[in-house]
Coordinates of C-alpha atoms in Angstrom, one line a residue:
Chain A
M6 CA 375.6 243.5 -3.6
A7 CA 377.6 240.9 -5.6
G8 CA 378.2 242.4 -9.0
H9 CA 376.3 242.9 -12.2
I10 CA 375.2 240.2 -14.6
D11 CA 377.7 240.0 -17.5
I12 CA 376.5 238.2 -20.6
K13 CA 377.4 238.6 -24.2
G14 CA 376.7 237.0 -27.6
I15 CA 374.0 234.4 -27.9
V16 CA 372.1 233.6 -24.6
V17 CA 369.5 230.9 -24.7
I18 CA 367.0 230.8 -21.9
V19 CA 365.5 227.2 -21.1
G20 CA 363.6 225.7 -18.2
N21 CA 360.7 223.6 -17.3
Y22 CA 357.1 224.9 -17.8
G23 CA 356.3 227.8 -15.7
S24 CA 359.8 228.2 -14.4
G25 CA 359.6 232.0 -15.3
K26 CA 361.8 231.8 -18.5
T27 CA 359.8 234.5 -20.3
E28 CA 359.7 236.9 -17.3
V29 CA 363.5 236.3 -16.7
A30 CA 364.3 236.8 -20.4
V31 CA 362.4 240.0 -20.6
N32 CA 363.8 241.4 -17.4
L33 CA 367.3 240.3 -18.4
A34 CA 366.9 242.2 -21.6
L35 CA 365.7 245.3 -19.7
D36 CA 368.6 245.0 -17.3
Q37 CA 371.2 244.8 -20.0
H38 CA 369.5 247.5 -22.1
A39 CA 369.7 249.8 -19.1
R40 CA 373.5 249.1 -18.8
G41 CA 374.0 250.2 -22.3
V42 CA 374.2 246.8 -24.0
H43 CA 372.6 246.5 -27.3
V44 CA 370.1 243.7 -26.8
R45 CA 367.8 241.7 -29.1
L46 CA 365.1 239.3 -27.8
A47 CA 363.7 236.4 -29.7
D48 CA 360.4 234.5 -28.7
L49 CA 360.9 230.9 -29.6
D50 CA 358.0 229.6 -27.4
L51 CA 356.2 227.4 -29.8
V52 CA 354.2 225.4 -27.2
N53 CA 352.7 227.7 -24.7
P54 CA 349.6 229.6 -25.9
Y55 CA 349.5 232.4 -23.1
F56 CA 351.9 234.7 -21.3
R57 CA 354.5 234.7 -24.0
T58 CA 357.4 237.1 -24.6
R59 CA 355.3 238.6 -27.6
E60 CA 353.0 240.2 -25.0
V61 CA 355.7 242.7 -24.1
R62 CA 356.5 243.8 -27.6
R63 CA 355.1 247.3 -27.0
L64 CA 357.2 248.0 -24.0
M65 CA 360.3 246.7 -26.0
A66 CA 359.6 248.8 -28.9
S67 CA 359.2 251.8 -26.7
L68 CA 362.7 251.2 -25.4
G69 CA 364.3 250.5 -28.8
I70 CA 364.7 246.7 -28.0
E71 CA 364.2 244.8 -31.1
M72 CA 362.2 241.6 -30.8
I73 CA 362.1 238.6 -33.2
L74 CA 358.7 237.4 -33.3
P75 CA 356.3 235.3 -35.6
P76 CA 354.6 237.3 -38.3
E77 CA 351.9 239.6 -36.9
G78 CA 348.8 237.5 -38.1
W79 CA 350.1 234.6 -36.4
L80 CA 351.0 236.0 -33.0
Q81 CA 348.0 234.4 -31.3
A82 CA 348.2 231.0 -33.0
D83 CA 349.2 227.8 -31.2
L84 CA 351.0 226.8 -34.3
P85 CA 354.8 225.9 -34.3
I86 CA 355.9 229.0 -36.3
L87 CA 359.6 229.7 -36.4
T88 CA 360.5 232.8 -38.2
P89 CA 363.5 232.5 -40.5
K90 CA 364.8 235.7 -38.9
V91 CA 365.9 233.6 -35.8
G92 CA 368.5 231.9 -37.8
G93 CA 369.9 235.3 -38.9
L94 CA 369.9 236.4 -35.3
I95 CA 371.9 233.5 -34.3
R96 CA 374.5 233.9 -37.0
N97 CA 374.8 237.6 -36.3
P98 CA 373.8 238.1 -32.6
G99 CA 375.5 241.5 -32.3
E100 CA 376.4 242.4 -28.7
L101 CA 373.7 240.4 -27.1
A102 CA 370.8 238.2 -28.5
I103 CA 368.5 236.5 -25.9
L104 CA 366.5 233.6 -27.1
D105 CA 363.5 232.6 -24.9
A106 CA 362.6 228.9 -25.6
G107 CA 359.5 227.1 -24.6
G108 CA 359.1 224.8 -21.6
D109 CA 360.5 221.4 -20.9
G110 CA 362.1 219.2 -23.5
V111 CA 359.0 219.9 -25.7
G112 CA 359.5 223.6 -25.9
A113 CA 363.4 223.2 -26.2
T114 CA 363.0 220.9 -29.2
V115 CA 362.9 224.0 -31.4
L116 CA 366.5 224.7 -30.6
A117 CA 367.5 221.5 -32.2
A118 CA 366.2 222.7 -35.5
L119 CA 368.7 225.7 -35.1
A120 CA 371.6 223.5 -34.2
D121 CA 373.5 224.3 -37.4
A122 CA 373.2 228.0 -36.8
F123 CA 374.6 227.6 -33.2
Q124 CA 377.7 225.8 -34.7
A125 CA 378.9 228.9 -36.6
P126 CA 382.6 229.6 -36.1
G127 CA 383.3 231.9 -33.3
A128 CA 379.9 231.9 -31.9
S129 CA 379.6 232.7 -28.3
L130 CA 376.8 230.6 -26.9
Q131 CA 375.6 230.4 -23.3
V132 CA 372.5 228.3 -22.3
F133 CA 370.9 229.2 -18.9
Q134 CA 368.4 226.9 -17.3
V135 CA 365.8 228.8 -15.1
V136 CA 364.7 227.1 -11.9
N137 CA 361.9 228.0 -9.6
P138 CA 362.1 225.6 -6.7
F139 CA 358.4 226.3 -5.8
R140 CA 357.2 224.6 -9.0
P141 CA 356.5 220.9 -9.1
N142 CA 359.4 218.8 -10.6
T143 CA 362.2 221.2 -9.9
Q144 CA 362.1 221.2 -6.1
T145 CA 365.3 219.1 -5.5
V146 CA 368.8 218.9 -7.1
A147 CA 368.0 215.7 -8.6
Q148 CA 364.9 216.8 -10.2
C149 CA 366.6 220.0 -11.6
L150 CA 369.4 217.7 -13.1
A151 CA 366.8 215.4 -14.5
M152 CA 365.1 218.4 -16.2
R153 CA 368.4 219.5 -17.5
S154 CA 368.9 216.2 -19.2
T155 CA 365.5 216.2 -20.8
I156 CA 366.2 219.8 -22.1
E157 CA 369.7 218.9 -23.4
A158 CA 368.4 215.9 -25.1
A159 CA 365.7 217.7 -27.0
S160 CA 367.6 220.8 -27.8
R161 CA 371.0 219.2 -28.7
L162 CA 372.5 222.1 -26.6
K163 CA 374.4 221.9 -23.2
V164 CA 373.3 224.0 -20.3
T165 CA 376.2 226.2 -19.3
G166 CA 374.7 227.8 -16.2
W167 CA 371.7 228.3 -13.8
I168 CA 369.4 231.2 -13.0
G169 CA 367.6 230.9 -9.7
N170 CA 364.0 232.3 -9.9
A171 CA 362.5 231.3 -6.6
H172 CA 359.1 232.9 -6.1
L173 CA 355.4 232.4 -5.2
L174 CA 354.3 235.6 -7.1
S175 CA 352.8 238.1 -4.7
E176 CA 353.2 235.7 -1.8
T177 CA 357.0 235.6 -2.1
T178 CA 358.9 236.4 1.0
A179 CA 362.7 237.0 1.7
D180 CA 362.8 233.4 3.2
H181 CA 361.6 231.9 -0.1
I182 CA 364.4 233.8 -2.0
R183 CA 366.9 232.5 0.5
E184 CA 365.6 229.0 0.3
G185 CA 365.7 229.2 -3.5
H186 CA 369.3 230.5 -3.3
D187 CA 370.5 227.7 -1.3
L188 CA 369.0 225.1 -3.6
M189 CA 370.8 226.9 -6.6
Q190 CA 374.1 226.9 -4.8
A191 CA 373.8 223.1 -4.2
L192 CA 372.7 222.7 -7.8
S193 CA 375.6 224.7 -9.0
K194 CA 378.1 222.5 -6.8
A195 CA 376.5 219.3 -8.0
S196 CA 376.6 220.2 -11.6
G197 CA 379.9 222.1 -11.7
L198 CA 378.0 224.9 -13.6
P199 CA 377.9 228.6 -12.5
L200 CA 375.0 230.4 -11.1
L201 CA 374.6 233.4 -13.3
C202 CA 372.2 235.2 -10.9
I203 CA 369.1 234.8 -8.7
T204 CA 366.0 237.1 -9.1
A205 CA 363.9 239.2 -6.8
S206 CA 360.9 241.1 -7.4
E207 CA 361.5 244.8 -6.9
P208 CA 359.9 245.1 -3.4
L209 CA 362.2 242.3 -2.2
V210 CA 365.4 243.4 -3.8
A211 CA 366.8 245.6 -0.9
Q212 CA 366.2 242.7 1.5
T213 CA 367.8 240.2 -0.8
R214 CA 370.8 242.4 -1.1
D215 CA 371.1 242.6 2.7
M216 CA 371.5 238.9 2.8
G217 CA 375.0 239.2 1.4
L218 CA 374.6 236.4 -1.1
N219 CA 377.6 235.6 -3.3
C220 CA 375.8 236.2 -6.7
P221 CA 374.2 238.9 -8.7
I222 CA 370.6 239.7 -8.3
L223 CA 368.2 240.3 -11.3
T224 CA 365.4 242.7 -10.5
I225 CA 362.1 241.5 -11.7
R226 CA 359.4 243.9 -12.7
R227 CA 356.6 241.6 -13.6
Q228 CA 355.4 242.3 -17.1
L229 CA 353.3 239.1 -17.8
V230 CA 350.3 239.7 -15.7
P231 CA 346.6 238.8 -15.9
P232 CA 344.1 241.5 -16.9
W233 CA 343.2 242.6 -13.4
L234 CA 346.9 243.5 -12.6
K235 CA 349.1 246.2 -14.2
P236 CA 352.6 245.3 -15.5
A237 CA 355.3 246.7 -13.0
A238 CA 356.4 250.2 -14.1
W239 CA 359.8 250.2 -16.0
H240 CA 362.5 252.5 -15.0
A241 CA 366.2 252.3 -15.4
I242 CA 368.0 250.4 -12.6
D243 CA 369.7 252.6 -10.1
Chain B
M22 CA 351.8 220.1 1.8
S23 CA 353.3 223.8 1.5
K24 CA 352.4 226.0 -1.3
V25 CA 353.6 225.4 -4.8
L26 CA 353.3 227.6 -8.0
M27 CA 351.1 226.0 -10.4
K28 CA 349.2 226.6 -13.6
G29 CA 345.4 226.2 -13.2
N30 CA 345.5 223.2 -15.5
E31 CA 348.2 221.5 -13.5
A32 CA 346.3 222.3 -10.2
I33 CA 343.1 220.9 -11.7
A34 CA 345.0 217.7 -12.6
E35 CA 346.5 217.3 -9.1
A36 CA 343.2 218.2 -7.5
A37 CA 341.4 215.4 -9.2
I38 CA 344.1 212.9 -7.9
R39 CA 343.9 214.4 -4.4
A40 CA 340.1 213.8 -4.8
G41 CA 340.9 210.1 -5.3
C42 CA 340.0 210.2 -9.0
L43 CA 342.5 207.8 -10.7
N44 CA 340.8 207.5 -14.1
Y45 CA 341.3 210.3 -16.7
F46 CA 340.3 210.1 -20.4
A47 CA 340.9 213.0 -22.7
Y48 CA 341.8 214.5 -26.0
P49 CA 344.2 217.4 -26.1
I50 CA 343.0 220.9 -27.0
T51 CA 344.4 224.4 -26.3
P52 CA 344.1 225.9 -23.8
Q53 CA 343.7 222.8 -21.6
S54 CA 346.3 220.5 -22.8
E55 CA 348.5 220.8 -19.7
V56 CA 346.0 218.8 -17.7
A57 CA 346.8 215.8 -20.1
E58 CA 350.4 216.6 -20.1
Y59 CA 350.6 216.6 -16.3
L60 CA 348.5 213.5 -15.9
S61 CA 350.6 211.7 -18.5
W62 CA 353.3 211.3 -15.9
R63 CA 351.4 211.9 -12.6
M64 CA 348.9 209.1 -13.1
T65 CA 351.7 206.6 -13.3
E66 CA 353.0 207.7 -10.0
V67 CA 349.6 206.9 -8.2
N68 CA 348.9 203.8 -10.3
G69 CA 346.1 205.6 -12.1
V70 CA 344.9 205.4 -15.7
F71 CA 345.3 208.1 -18.4
L72 CA 344.0 207.0 -21.8
Q73 CA 343.8 209.4 -24.7
G74 CA 340.7 208.7 -26.8
E75 CA 340.6 209.0 -30.6
S76 CA 338.1 211.8 -30.2
E77 CA 336.1 213.7 -27.6
V78 CA 333.0 211.7 -28.6
A79 CA 334.9 208.5 -27.7
V80 CA 336.2 210.1 -24.5
S81 CA 332.6 210.9 -23.4
Y82 CA 331.7 207.1 -23.6
M83 CA 334.9 206.1 -22.0
I84 CA 333.8 208.3 -19.0
F85 CA 330.3 206.6 -19.3
G86 CA 331.9 203.2 -19.2
A87 CA 334.1 204.0 -16.2
A88 CA 331.3 205.8 -14.2
G89 CA 329.1 202.8 -14.9
A90 CA 331.6 200.6 -13.4
G91 CA 331.5 202.8 -10.1
V92 CA 334.9 204.5 -10.1
R93 CA 335.7 208.2 -10.1
V94 CA 336.4 209.5 -13.5
F95 CA 336.9 212.8 -15.1
T96 CA 337.9 214.6 -18.3
T97 CA 339.0 218.0 -19.4
S98 CA 338.5 219.8 -22.8
S99 CA 337.9 223.2 -24.2
S100 CA 334.9 224.6 -26.0
P101 CA 334.8 222.7 -29.2
G102 CA 335.7 219.5 -27.5
I103 CA 332.9 219.9 -25.0
S104 CA 330.5 220.2 -28.0
L105 CA 331.7 216.9 -29.3
M106 CA 331.2 215.4 -25.8
S107 CA 327.7 216.8 -25.4
E108 CA 326.1 213.5 -26.6
G109 CA 327.9 211.4 -23.9
I110 CA 327.0 214.1 -21.3
S111 CA 323.3 213.7 -22.1
Y112 CA 323.6 209.9 -21.9
L113 CA 325.3 210.2 -18.5
C114 CA 322.6 212.4 -17.2
G115 CA 320.0 210.0 -18.6
A116 CA 321.7 206.9 -17.0
Q117 CA 322.3 208.9 -13.7
L118 CA 326.0 208.4 -13.7
P119 CA 328.4 210.7 -11.8
A120 CA 331.4 212.3 -13.5
V121 CA 333.3 215.5 -13.7
F122 CA 333.9 217.5 -16.9
V123 CA 336.2 220.5 -17.0
N124 CA 335.7 223.1 -19.6
I125 CA 338.6 225.6 -20.0
M126 CA 336.8 227.9 -22.4
R127 CA 338.3 229.4 -25.5
G128 CA 336.7 231.8 -28.0
G129 CA 333.9 230.6 -30.5
P130 CA 331.9 229.9 -32.4
G131 CA 333.4 227.2 -34.4
L132 CA 337.2 227.0 -34.0
G133 CA 337.2 230.5 -32.7
G134 CA 340.5 231.2 -31.0
I135 CA 342.7 229.9 -28.3
L136 CA 342.4 232.9 -25.9
P137 CA 340.2 233.2 -22.8
S138 CA 336.4 233.3 -23.1
Q139 CA 333.2 232.7 -21.2
A140 CA 331.1 232.0 -24.3
D141 CA 330.0 228.6 -23.3
Y142 CA 327.9 229.8 -20.5
N143 CA 324.5 229.0 -22.2
Q144 CA 325.8 225.7 -23.3
A145 CA 327.0 224.7 -19.7
T146 CA 324.0 226.0 -17.8
R147 CA 321.4 224.6 -20.1
G148 CA 322.8 221.1 -19.7
V149 CA 325.2 220.8 -22.7
G150 CA 323.5 217.8 -24.2
H151 CA 320.1 217.1 -25.6
G152 CA 317.0 216.2 -23.7
D153 CA 315.9 217.4 -20.3
C154 CA 319.4 217.3 -18.7
R155 CA 321.3 219.7 -16.5
L156 CA 324.8 219.8 -15.0
L157 CA 325.8 221.3 -11.7
V158 CA 328.2 224.0 -13.0
M159 CA 330.9 225.6 -10.9
A160 CA 333.0 228.5 -12.0
P161 CA 336.4 229.1 -10.1
A162 CA 338.1 232.6 -10.1
S163 CA 341.5 231.5 -9.0
V164 CA 343.8 228.6 -9.2
Q165 CA 343.3 227.7 -5.6
E166 CA 339.5 227.8 -6.0
A167 CA 339.8 225.7 -9.3
A168 CA 341.6 223.0 -7.2
E169 CA 339.0 223.1 -4.3
M170 CA 336.1 223.0 -6.7
V171 CA 337.5 220.0 -8.5
M172 CA 337.7 218.2 -5.2
M173 CA 334.1 219.2 -4.3
A174 CA 332.9 218.2 -7.8
F175 CA 333.4 214.4 -7.3
P176 CA 331.3 214.0 -4.1
L177 CA 328.6 216.3 -5.6
A178 CA 328.5 214.3 -8.8
E179 CA 327.9 211.2 -6.7
K180 CA 325.4 212.8 -4.3
Y181 CA 323.2 213.7 -7.3
R182 CA 324.3 210.8 -9.7
N183 CA 324.8 213.4 -12.3
P184 CA 327.8 215.0 -14.2
V185 CA 329.3 218.1 -12.6
M186 CA 331.1 220.7 -14.7
L187 CA 333.8 223.0 -13.9
L188 CA 333.6 226.0 -16.2
G189 CA 336.8 228.1 -16.4
D190 CA 338.0 230.5 -18.9
G191 CA 341.4 230.0 -20.6
L192 CA 343.1 232.3 -18.0
I193 CA 342.0 229.9 -15.2
G194 CA 343.9 227.1 -17.0
Q195 CA 346.9 229.1 -18.1
M196 CA 347.9 231.5 -15.3
M197 CA 350.0 230.5 -12.5
E198 CA 349.3 231.1 -8.8
P199 CA 350.5 229.6 -5.5
V200 CA 348.2 226.8 -4.5
E201 CA 348.0 224.1 -1.7
F202 CA 346.3 220.9 -1.4
P203 CA 344.7 219.1 1.5
D204 CA 345.5 215.5 2.1
H205 CA 343.9 212.7 0.1
L206 CA 340.1 212.2 0.4
K207 CA 338.4 208.9 0.0
S208 CA 339.0 207.3 -3.3
E209 CA 335.7 205.6 -4.0
P210 CA 332.0 206.8 -4.4
S211 CA 330.5 205.7 -1.1
N212 CA 327.1 205.2 -2.7
K213 CA 328.3 203.3 -5.8
D214 CA 326.3 200.2 -5.0
S215 CA 323.1 202.1 -6.0
W216 CA 324.2 202.3 -9.7
A217 CA 327.5 200.6 -10.4
T218 CA 327.5 197.5 -12.6
N219 CA 330.2 195.9 -10.4
G220 CA 329.4 192.2 -10.6
I221 CA 327.8 192.1 -7.1
D222 CA 325.0 189.4 -7.0
H223 CA 321.9 191.3 -6.3
R224 CA 319.6 188.4 -7.0
N225 CA 319.0 187.9 -3.2
G226 CA 316.6 190.6 -2.5
T227 CA 317.6 193.7 -4.4
T228 CA 317.2 195.0 -7.9
R229 CA 320.1 194.6 -10.2
N230 CA 321.8 197.7 -11.4
L231 CA 321.0 198.7 -15.1
V232 CA 322.9 201.5 -16.8
R233 CA 320.5 203.0 -19.4
S234 CA 318.9 206.0 -20.7
L235 CA 316.3 204.3 -23.0
F236 CA 312.7 204.4 -21.9
L237 CA 310.5 203.5 -24.8
D238 CA 307.3 203.7 -22.8
P239 CA 306.2 207.4 -22.7
E240 CA 305.0 207.3 -19.1
A241 CA 308.3 205.7 -17.9
L242 CA 310.3 208.5 -19.6
N243 CA 308.0 211.1 -18.3
N244 CA 308.5 209.7 -14.8
N245 CA 312.1 209.4 -15.3
N246 CA 312.5 213.1 -16.2
L247 CA 310.3 214.2 -13.4
M248 CA 312.6 212.4 -11.1
L249 CA 315.6 214.1 -12.8
R250 CA 313.8 217.4 -12.5
A251 CA 313.3 216.8 -8.8
K252 CA 317.2 216.3 -8.6
Y253 CA 317.8 219.5 -10.4
E254 CA 315.3 221.3 -8.1
R255 CA 317.2 219.9 -5.1
M256 CA 320.5 221.3 -6.5
K257 CA 318.8 224.7 -6.6
A258 CA 317.8 224.3 -3.0
E259 CA 321.1 223.0 -1.7
E260 CA 324.0 223.8 -3.9
V261 CA 324.0 227.5 -4.6
R262 CA 327.3 229.2 -4.0
F263 CA 328.4 232.8 -4.5
E264 CA 330.7 235.4 -3.2
A265 CA 329.4 238.9 -2.2
Y266 CA 332.0 241.7 -2.5
N267 CA 331.6 245.2 -1.2
T268 CA 327.9 244.7 -0.6
E269 CA 327.8 245.7 3.2
G270 CA 327.2 249.4 2.6
D271 CA 325.2 251.4 0.1
Y272 CA 326.0 251.2 -3.6
Q273 CA 324.5 252.6 -6.8
V274 CA 325.7 249.9 -9.0
L275 CA 325.7 246.1 -8.7
I276 CA 327.9 244.1 -10.9
V277 CA 327.4 240.4 -11.5
S278 CA 330.3 238.7 -12.9
Y279 CA 332.1 235.3 -12.6
G280 CA 335.5 233.6 -13.1
T281 CA 338.5 235.7 -13.7
M282 CA 336.3 238.4 -15.2
S283 CA 335.2 239.1 -11.6
R284 CA 338.8 239.8 -10.6
V285 CA 339.0 242.6 -13.3
C286 CA 335.7 243.9 -11.8
K287 CA 337.2 243.8 -8.2
T288 CA 340.2 245.9 -9.4
A289 CA 337.7 248.4 -10.9
I290 CA 335.6 248.3 -7.7
N291 CA 338.6 249.1 -5.5
A292 CA 339.7 252.0 -7.8
L293 CA 336.1 253.4 -7.8
K294 CA 336.0 253.2 -4.0
G295 CA 339.0 255.5 -4.0
Q296 CA 337.0 258.0 -6.0
G297 CA 333.9 257.9 -3.7
V298 CA 331.8 255.5 -6.0
E299 CA 330.5 252.4 -4.3
V300 CA 329.9 249.3 -6.4
G301 CA 328.8 245.9 -5.1
L302 CA 329.7 242.6 -6.7
I303 CA 327.9 239.2 -6.7
R304 CA 330.1 236.5 -8.1
P305 CA 328.3 233.3 -8.8
Q306 CA 330.4 230.4 -7.9
T307 CA 327.7 228.1 -9.3
L308 CA 326.3 229.0 -12.5
F309 CA 323.7 226.2 -12.3
P310 CA 322.1 226.5 -9.7
F311 CA 322.3 230.3 -10.2
P312 CA 322.3 232.7 -7.1
D313 CA 318.9 234.0 -7.9
V314 CA 318.0 235.0 -4.4
A315 CA 321.4 236.6 -3.7
I316 CA 321.3 238.7 -6.7
R317 CA 317.7 239.7 -6.2
E318 CA 318.4 240.8 -2.6
A319 CA 321.5 242.7 -3.5
A320 CA 319.8 244.5 -6.3
A321 CA 316.7 245.3 -4.2
K322 CA 318.9 247.5 -1.9
P323 CA 317.2 251.0 -2.1
S324 CA 320.5 252.7 -3.1
C325 CA 321.0 250.4 -6.0
R326 CA 319.9 251.9 -9.3
T327 CA 321.2 249.5 -12.0
V328 CA 322.7 246.1 -12.4
L329 CA 325.7 245.2 -14.8
S330 CA 326.4 241.8 -16.0
I331 CA 330.0 241.8 -17.1
E332 CA 331.1 238.8 -19.2
M333 CA 333.7 237.6 -21.6
S334 CA 330.9 236.8 -24.1
M335 CA 328.4 238.6 -26.2
G336 CA 325.7 238.5 -23.4
Q337 CA 324.7 235.1 -22.0
M338 CA 324.7 235.3 -18.2
V339 CA 322.8 238.6 -18.5
D340 CA 319.6 236.5 -19.4
D341 CA 319.8 234.8 -16.0
V342 CA 320.5 238.1 -14.2
E343 CA 317.3 239.6 -15.9
R344 CA 315.3 236.4 -15.2
C345 CA 315.9 236.5 -11.5
L346 CA 315.4 240.3 -11.1
H347 CA 311.8 240.2 -12.6
G348 CA 312.3 243.7 -14.0
V349 CA 313.0 245.2 -10.4
R350 CA 316.1 247.0 -11.7
P351 CA 317.4 247.7 -15.2
V352 CA 320.0 245.2 -16.3
E353 CA 322.7 246.1 -18.8
W354 CA 325.3 243.8 -20.4
Y355 CA 328.9 244.6 -21.1
G356 CA 331.4 242.2 -22.6
K357 CA 334.1 241.3 -25.0
C358 CA 335.1 238.0 -26.5
G359 CA 337.7 236.4 -28.6
G360 CA 340.3 236.8 -26.0
E361 CA 339.8 240.4 -25.6
V362 CA 339.1 241.0 -21.8
P363 CA 337.3 244.1 -20.5
T364 CA 339.9 246.2 -18.7
P365 CA 339.5 247.7 -15.3
E366 CA 339.5 251.2 -16.9
E367 CA 336.5 250.3 -19.2
I368 CA 334.5 249.0 -16.3
I369 CA 335.3 252.2 -14.3
D370 CA 334.0 254.3 -17.2
L371 CA 331.0 252.1 -17.6
V372 CA 330.0 252.5 -14.0
K373 CA 330.6 256.2 -14.0
A374 CA 328.3 256.6 -17.0
S375 CA 325.5 254.7 -15.4
V376 CA 325.5 256.5 -12.0

C-alpha cells in the first residue's frame, strides 16, 4: 500500500451535499487516533438536519476523542448554531483538529465567519474537498472544479487538496473505486492540488490495496447508518 | 443511465422531471427542502418552472391553477406545510384536478421536530382536506421506490383526475441510496382535454371545461360526491399495492408496517428467523387504498396468532389493520414518535413476548 495519511494542525473537510464529508471526517479522526495522534473533531454542519457528525458522539467519547458540538439541547435543531468553542479550537488546534463543514457553498459559508480565527499567525491550515463521483454534480473534473469555486467563494478559504470517496454504499465494487481513483488523479493534475487519499469500505480495502494505486487508502467503517443497519464495528487499524 | 447516489429528496425531484413534470411550486421546510434546492437549478436545465410561493396555502392554489391549465405539476412539503395545503387539496379533489403532493413527514403535532415520523397517516389516508375527499396515497420504503412511485403518481393522478400523495418519513427524504432512472416518459396528460381550461373552442358540439368545486344545489353536490365516491371505490379495486415478506411458510406473528419502518422490521424478522421464530410481514405500498384483502388473508393463516402494527406514530395505521381483520386476530400496536425509531432489538423482544 502507498503510505499512511499524514495530517496535522487544522484540517477542514468540505464538499458538495452528500459527498460523504461527515463519514470521511469521522473515519479520518478514528484513523489518526489509532495512529496515536491527539484528535479533536468539530461538527460545523449547520444546514443538514440528518446524518451529522453529532450522531457518533458516543463512539467518539468511548475512544476519548473530543467532539466540539452545539449545546446538548440544540443538537436536533435545524438552526445555525455555532458554538464559540469552535473559535477556540481553531486558535489552539493542538496536534490535529478536524472541522466537518456542511455541504456545498451554503454549508461552507460558516467557515467565512471563522475567517479571522483561521488567520492566526503560525496556523497550519489544510482544506480538503471530498468528492464522490457517483453523486450528481461531481461526476467530471469540470464539475468538481466548479464545486470547488463555489465552496471557496462562500468559505473564503482555499481548497488545498482532494479526498476521493467513490462509492455506491453497499453496491460499491472495486471497479467503482478504481473509476473514482482515476477521476481523482485527473482532478489532482488539472488543479495542481494533491490527492490526500481515497477511501474504501472495510470489505473492499484488500482489493483496493492490490490495485497498487499511488495514494493512501482511508478505511471507511460506516458509522452514519439508517436505523435498520448497525454501524460498522470499530477496531484499531492493523 | 447508470446508478448514482442520491438523497431521497433529490431522487424525488429528478423523478418528477423524468415523469415529464416541469412545474414545481413549493415553500421550503425541513426535512424536504433538498427537493426545492435541487429543482432550483435543475428546472432551469429542462426549461421548467420552479416558483416559491409566499406560503403553503398559496402553493396549493398555484398547483390548482397549473393543474387546471392541463400541465403536470407537483409540490413537496412536510407535515405542518401539508396542513396549510389541506384547503387547496380539498378544492383540487372537488374540481377533479390531477396533481402530485409529496409529504416528507416530521414529528408533530404543531411544529413538533424535524426528525422522521409517520404521524400524518390519518391525515393522508382520510383525504387531508375537508369534505368527502380522498387521495391515492403511496408510501415508499427506499430511495429507488420513492423515485418509481413519483413517476407512477402523475399518470395515476390523471387517470382519476384526483391528487395523489407520496407519503414518506423524514428518512426517505434524507437518506442516500443508489438509484437509477428510466428514460423520459411522456410530458403531458393524455386526457387533459377532459378538464383543462386550455382555450380550445368547444362550442362546436362539446361542453366547455369548467374548473369548479362549488355546487349550491344539494342534489347536484350529492351527485358530484357520489361520482367522487365511485372513483375512490375504483381506486380500491384497481390500485392496491403491497409487498409480502416471509409469508410463504407458517408464522405465528404477522407484522404490518410501511415505509422505512418496514425495513427495521425486516432486519428483526431476519434475525428472528435465525432463532427459529418465523414472522410474516405485509408492507402496504398504497395506504389508500389499503391492502385489506392481503392483510386479512395473511392473518387468516392457521399458524398466525397475532398481528402487530408497527409505526413511527402513536397508533394510526393500527385502526385500518383492525378494520380489515374484523376481529379475526388480536391486533397490537407498537410505535414511537418524535424521531425515535423502534429498533430491531425492540421488535425482536416484542415478537418474542407475543408468541
